[in-house]
Amino acid sequence: MASATTIADLERISADRLKDLVLAQAQQEIENPSPGSKVAIVDVRDDVGLVWPDLGRTGREAKEVRLRREVKERRLRRGDHVGGHIKSSLHFPSGSLDATMPTLLRQLADKDTVVFHCALSKQRGPSAALRYLREREAQQAQQQQAKAEGKGVAEGDKEEKGTEDGNSETELKVKQQKVYVLDRGFVGWQEVYGPDERLTEAWRKELWEEGY
């Protein structure tokens, strides 16, 4: 039995290399749009919704409070999904992965390359990638068990394999997939590619001017 995947097993991918993959995929979709993307980028940054109380202040004091609120809100939101995202990335917030992991597994089933990231790719991104890999391994093990018992495997997950005597036997198809974590996360990405509309969508320069 294969040993379980660990954080140490996760491979990193640089922003520069991911940029090449994104541009190559975009060009391929222009030339041959029917097959669909084989590269998926999963953004697990969490949305931050802030509700500020009305403190009833007026005049100069109210203006100062509003300014402090704006600065605090900007800092709290920076690094989460507000401020931009990699073009065509999938948004699966880490806080709701318990509920959305089955959907994520289905959406990534046919991908050749999957890249996870959060703000800095130090905690949420690697943790989500590790969880995805383990869930995927568990799913494949269940499918193999179902095949061995002769039940519960969808026809689309099977393939015919010829044998030496000319007969055929059914095997479970296992999609080979490379899973990476984006080095330095979206913070590092936007420092280089934030203004590039080919690569980044909804980038807001003003949220990043003071750094992360």
mmCIF file of C-alpha atoms in Angstrom:
data_model
loop_
_atom_site.group_PDB
_atom_site.id
_atom_site.type_symbol
_atom_site.label_atom_id
_atom_site.label_comp_id
_atom_site.label_asym_id
_atom_site.label_seq_id
_atom_site.Cartn_x
_atom_site.Cartn_y
_atom_site.Cartn_z
ATOM 1 C CA MET A 1 0.000 0.000 0.000
ATOM 2 C CA ALA A 2 1.370 3.435 -0.972
ATOM 3 C CA SER A 3 2.289 5.775 1.857
ATOM 4 C CA ALA A 4 0.058 8.793 2.458
ATOM 5 C CA THR A 5 1.025 12.073 0.820
ATOM 6 C CA THR A 6 2.487 14.689 3.185
ATOM 7 C CA ILE A 7 3.174 18.435 3.029
ATOM 8 C CA ALA A 8 6.817 17.641 2.289
ATOM 9 C CA ASP A 9 5.752 15.780 -0.862
ATOM 10 C CA LEU A 10 4.036 18.814 -2.397
ATOM 11 C CA GLU A 11 5.809 20.355 -5.371
ATOM 12 C CA ARG A 12 6.082 24.109 -5.817
ATOM 13 C CA ILE A 13 5.623 25.960 -9.078
ATOM 14 C CA SER A 14 6.992 29.449 -9.717
ATOM 15 C CA ALA A 15 4.844 32.340 -10.916
ATOM 16 C CA ASP A 16 6.939 32.509 -14.075
ATOM 17 C CA ARG A 17 6.331 28.863 -14.924
ATOM 18 C CA LEU A 18 2.619 29.151 -14.152
ATOM 19 C CA LYS A 19 2.452 32.216 -16.390
ATOM 20 C CA ASP A 20 3.751 30.111 -19.269
ATOM 21 C CA LEU A 21 1.113 27.436 -18.581
ATOM 22 C CA VAL A 22 -1.709 29.997 -18.461
ATOM 23 C CA LEU A 23 -0.656 31.653 -21.721
ATOM 24 C CA ALA A 24 -0.117 28.312 -23.473
ATOM 25 C CA GLN A 25 -3.535 27.109 -22.339
ATOM 26 C CA ALA A 26 -5.176 30.327 -23.549
ATOM 27 C CA GLN A 27 -3.552 29.935 -26.962
ATOM 28 C CA GLN A 28 -4.596 26.290 -27.170
ATOM 29 C CA GLU A 29 -8.202 27.186 -26.371
ATOM 30 C CA ILE A 30 -8.174 29.737 -29.200
ATOM 31 C CA GLU A 31 -6.820 27.207 -31.683
ATOM 32 C CA ASN A 32 -8.873 24.244 -30.479
ATOM 33 C CA PRO A 33 -11.610 25.279 -28.037
ATOM 34 C CA SER A 34 -13.520 21.992 -27.875
ATOM 35 C CA PRO A 35 -11.372 19.827 -25.526
ATOM 36 C CA GLY A 36 -11.450 22.285 -22.619
ATOM 37 C CA SER A 37 -8.693 23.377 -20.283
ATOM 38 C CA LYS A 38 -6.231 20.796 -18.983
ATOM 39 C CA VAL A 39 -4.795 23.190 -16.400
ATOM 40 C CA ALA A 40 -6.750 24.255 -13.314
ATOM 41 C CA ILE A 41 -5.779 26.908 -10.779
ATOM 42 C CA VAL A 42 -7.552 26.671 -7.430
ATOM 43 C CA ASP A 43 -7.658 29.838 -5.329
ATOM 44 C CA VAL A 44 -8.490 29.001 -1.708
ATOM 45 C CA ARG A 45 -8.311 32.525 -0.286
ATOM 46 C CA ASP A 46 -11.280 33.332 1.899
ATOM 47 C CA ASP A 47 -13.736 36.140 1.329
ATOM 48 C CA VAL A 48 -13.733 38.661 4.166
ATOM 49 C CA GLY A 49 -16.966 40.517 4.778
ATOM 50 C CA LEU A 50 -16.683 43.415 7.202
ATOM 51 C CA VAL A 51 -19.634 45.110 8.877
ATOM 52 C CA TRP A 52 -18.754 48.342 10.611
ATOM 53 C CA PRO A 53 -21.093 49.643 13.342
ATOM 54 C CA ASP A 54 -22.559 53.125 13.124
ATOM 55 C CA LEU A 55 -20.993 54.872 16.089
ATOM 56 C CA GLY A 56 -23.010 58.050 15.673
ATOM 57 C CA ARG A 57 -19.977 60.317 15.338
ATOM 58 C CA THR A 58 -20.127 63.536 13.335
ATOM 59 C CA GLY A 59 -17.748 66.134 11.961
ATOM 60 C CA ARG A 60 -13.967 65.751 12.111
ATOM 61 C CA GLU A 61 -14.105 62.769 14.459
ATOM 62 C CA ALA A 62 -16.398 60.906 12.059
ATOM 63 C CA LYS A 63 -14.036 61.620 9.150
ATOM 64 C CA GLU A 64 -11.050 60.279 11.096
ATOM 65 C CA VAL A 65 -13.007 57.157 12.044
ATOM 66 C CA ARG A 66 -13.981 56.574 8.413
ATOM 67 C CA LEU A 67 -10.357 56.906 7.317
ATOM 68 C CA ARG A 68 -9.224 54.431 9.973
ATOM 69 C CA ARG A 69 -11.985 52.048 8.896
ATOM 70 C CA GLU A 70 -10.909 52.259 5.260
ATOM 71 C CA VAL A 71 -7.288 51.542 6.136
ATOM 72 C CA LYS A 72 -8.243 48.640 8.401
ATOM 73 C CA GLU A 73 -10.678 47.214 5.863
ATOM 74 C CA ARG A 74 -8.052 47.415 3.135
ATOM 75 C CA ARG A 75 -5.506 45.601 5.273
ATOM 76 C CA LEU A 76 -7.953 42.928 6.391
ATOM 77 C CA ARG A 77 -9.149 42.257 2.882
ATOM 78 C CA ARG A 78 -5.730 42.283 1.275
ATOM 79 C CA GLY A 79 -4.577 38.725 0.680
ATOM 80 C CA ASP A 80 -8.117 37.402 0.427
ATOM 81 C CA HIS A 81 -10.164 37.194 -2.735
ATOM 82 C CA VAL A 82 -10.721 40.950 -2.956
ATOM 83 C CA GLY A 83 -7.959 42.607 -4.962
ATOM 84 C CA GLY A 84 -7.717 40.338 -7.986
ATOM 85 C CA HIS A 85 -7.327 36.723 -9.044
ATOM 86 C CA ILE A 86 -5.442 34.681 -11.612
ATOM 87 C CA LYS A 87 -7.378 34.524 -14.856
ATOM 88 C CA SER A 88 -9.714 31.513 -15.149
ATOM 89 C CA SER A 89 -8.898 30.351 -11.615
ATOM 90 C CA LEU A 90 -11.488 28.464 -9.580
ATOM 91 C CA HIS A 91 -12.450 29.990 -6.237
ATOM 92 C CA PHE A 92 -12.904 27.411 -3.482
ATOM 93 C CA PRO A 93 -12.492 29.226 -0.131
ATOM 94 C CA SER A 94 -10.585 27.171 2.418
ATOM 95 C CA GLY A 95 -13.228 27.828 5.058
ATOM 96 C CA SER A 96 -15.865 25.901 3.109
ATOM 97 C CA LEU A 97 -13.791 23.028 1.689
ATOM 98 C CA ASP A 98 -15.610 20.548 3.927
ATOM 99 C CA ALA A 99 -18.749 21.148 1.894
ATOM 100 C CA THR A 100 -17.200 21.801 -1.526
ATOM 101 C CA MET A 101 -14.515 19.095 -1.772
ATOM 102 C CA PRO A 102 -16.800 16.645 -3.667
ATOM 103 C CA THR A 103 -17.511 19.374 -6.235
ATOM 104 C CA LEU A 104 -13.816 20.196 -6.504
ATOM 105 C CA LEU A 105 -12.948 16.540 -7.089
ATOM 106 C CA ARG A 106 -15.481 16.364 -9.930
ATOM 107 C CA GLN A 107 -14.334 19.600 -11.560
ATOM 108 C CA LEU A 108 -10.664 18.584 -11.482
ATOM 109 C CA ALA A 109 -11.147 14.962 -12.518
ATOM 110 C CA ASP A 110 -10.069 15.487 -16.150
ATOM 111 C CA LYS A 111 -7.235 17.974 -15.541
ATOM 112 C CA ASP A 112 -3.589 17.213 -16.264
ATOM 113 C CA THR A 113 -2.211 19.925 -13.976
ATOM 114 C CA VAL A 114 -3.714 21.472 -10.839
ATOM 115 C CA VAL A 115 -2.196 24.432 -8.984
ATOM 116 C CA PHE A 116 -3.374 25.491 -5.524
ATOM 117 C CA HIS A 117 -2.654 28.828 -3.886
ATOM 118 C CA CYS A 118 -3.770 31.186 -1.153
ATOM 119 C CA ALA A 119 -2.311 34.608 -0.319
ATOM 120 C CA LEU A 120 1.238 33.474 0.470
ATOM 121 C CA SER A 121 0.907 29.705 -0.096
ATOM 122 C CA LYS A 122 2.248 29.017 3.376
ATOM 123 C CA GLN A 123 -0.802 27.499 5.083
ATOM 124 C CA ARG A 124 -4.176 27.417 3.337
ATOM 125 C CA GLY A 125 -2.833 26.665 -0.147
ATOM 126 C CA PRO A 126 -0.597 23.731 0.840
ATOM 127 C CA SER A 127 -3.224 22.397 3.262
ATOM 128 C CA ALA A 128 -5.901 22.462 0.560
ATOM 129 C CA ALA A 129 -3.587 20.761 -1.953
ATOM 130 C CA LEU A 130 -2.724 18.054 0.562
ATOM 131 C CA ARG A 131 -6.347 17.496 1.447
ATOM 132 C CA TYR A 132 -7.310 17.308 -2.221
ATOM 133 C CA LEU A 133 -4.599 14.719 -2.924
ATOM 134 C CA ARG A 134 -5.652 12.575 0.027
ATOM 135 C CA GLU A 135 -9.347 12.804 -0.881
ATOM 136 C CA ARG A 136 -8.490 11.893 -4.472
ATOM 137 C CA GLU A 137 -6.396 8.927 -3.348
ATOM 138 C CA ALA A 138 -9.231 7.766 -1.091
ATOM 139 C CA GLN A 139 -11.741 8.128 -3.924
ATOM 140 C CA GLN A 140 -9.560 6.074 -6.263
ATOM 141 C CA ALA A 141 -9.099 3.401 -3.592
ATOM 142 C CA GLN A 142 -12.874 3.190 -3.162
ATOM 143 C CA GLN A 143 -13.329 2.873 -6.919
ATOM 144 C CA GLN A 144 -10.714 0.124 -7.075
ATOM 145 C CA GLN A 145 -12.481 -1.691 -4.251
ATOM 146 C CA ALA A 146 -15.818 -1.310 -6.016
ATOM 147 C CA LYS A 147 -14.269 -2.705 -9.197
ATOM 148 C CA ALA A 148 -12.876 -5.678 -7.295
ATOM 149 C CA GLU A 149 -16.352 -6.341 -5.937
ATOM 150 C CA GLY A 150 -17.893 -5.837 -9.367
ATOM 151 C CA LYS A 151 -20.109 -2.914 -8.453
ATOM 152 C CA GLY A 152 -20.389 0.827 -8.218
ATOM 153 C CA VAL A 153 -18.010 1.880 -11.013
ATOM 154 C CA ALA A 154 -19.384 4.170 -13.709
ATOM 155 C CA GLU A 155 -18.928 3.052 -17.305
ATOM 156 C CA GLY A 156 -17.015 6.235 -18.104
ATOM 157 C CA ASP A 157 -14.401 5.288 -15.515
ATOM 158 C CA LYS A 158 -13.641 1.945 -17.177
ATOM 159 C CA GLU A 159 -11.516 0.963 -20.144
ATOM 160 C CA GLU A 160 -11.034 -2.256 -22.076
ATOM 161 C CA LYS A 161 -7.602 -3.871 -22.028
ATOM 162 C CA GLY A 162 -6.581 -6.698 -24.330
ATOM 163 C CA THR A 163 -5.118 -9.899 -22.889
ATOM 164 C CA GLU A 164 -2.664 -12.396 -24.372
ATOM 165 C CA ASP A 165 -5.438 -14.806 -25.332
ATOM 166 C CA GLY A 166 -7.223 -12.143 -27.370
ATOM 167 C CA ASN A 167 -9.948 -11.507 -24.831
ATOM 168 C CA SER A 168 -10.470 -8.228 -23.041
ATOM 169 C CA GLU A 169 -10.786 -7.275 -19.415
ATOM 170 C CA THR A 170 -12.134 -4.136 -17.811
ATOM 171 C CA GLU A 171 -9.755 -1.904 -15.873
ATOM 172 C CA LEU A 172 -10.440 1.230 -13.887
ATOM 173 C CA LYS A 173 -9.050 4.332 -15.573
ATOM 174 C CA VAL A 174 -6.860 6.389 -13.237
ATOM 175 C CA LYS A 175 -6.140 9.906 -14.463
ATOM 176 C CA GLN A 176 -2.516 10.868 -13.986
ATOM 177 C CA GLN A 177 -2.344 14.368 -12.569
ATOM 178 C CA LYS A 178 0.348 16.773 -11.391
ATOM 179 C CA VAL A 179 -0.567 18.849 -8.345
ATOM 180 C CA TYR A 180 1.442 21.926 -7.378
ATOM 181 C CA VAL A 181 1.392 24.797 -4.899
ATOM 182 C CA LEU A 182 2.078 28.263 -6.316
ATOM 183 C CA ASP A 183 5.259 29.590 -4.751
ATOM 184 C CA ARG A 184 4.619 32.851 -2.810
ATOM 185 C CA GLY A 185 0.903 32.621 -3.575
ATOM 186 C CA PHE A 186 -1.175 35.395 -5.094
ATOM 187 C CA VAL A 187 0.859 38.067 -3.308
ATOM 188 C CA GLY A 188 3.975 37.071 -5.238
ATOM 189 C CA TRP A 189 1.977 36.602 -8.438
ATOM 190 C CA GLN A 190 0.361 40.038 -8.386
ATOM 191 C CA GLU A 191 3.689 41.765 -7.721
ATOM 192 C CA VAL A 192 4.769 40.718 -11.216
ATOM 193 C CA TYR A 193 1.594 39.987 -13.170
ATOM 194 C CA GLY A 194 -1.123 42.009 -11.420
ATOM 195 C CA PRO A 195 -1.355 44.676 -14.165
ATOM 196 C CA ASP A 196 -1.257 42.087 -16.980
ATOM 197 C CA GLU A 197 -4.881 41.564 -18.033
ATOM 198 C CA ARG A 198 -3.930 38.428 -19.962
ATOM 199 C CA LEU A 199 -3.027 36.802 -16.653
ATOM 200 C CA THR A 200 -4.898 38.578 -13.856
ATOM 201 C CA GLU A 201 -8.522 39.638 -13.533
ATOM 202 C CA ALA A 202 -10.100 42.278 -11.263
ATOM 203 C CA TRP A 203 -6.691 43.451 -10.004
ATOM 204 C CA ARG A 204 -6.962 46.536 -7.809
ATOM 205 C CA LYS A 205 -3.690 48.404 -7.640
ATOM 206 C CA GLU A 206 -4.758 50.609 -4.732
ATOM 207 C CA LEU A 207 -5.148 47.592 -2.450
ATOM 208 C CA TRP A 208 -1.531 46.563 -2.980
ATOM 209 C CA GLU A 209 0.299 49.898 -3.020
ATOM 210 C CA GLU A 210 1.432 49.644 0.609
ATOM 211 C CA GLY A 211 2.490 46.009 0.270
ATOM 212 C CA TYR A 212 0.959 42.980 1.956
#
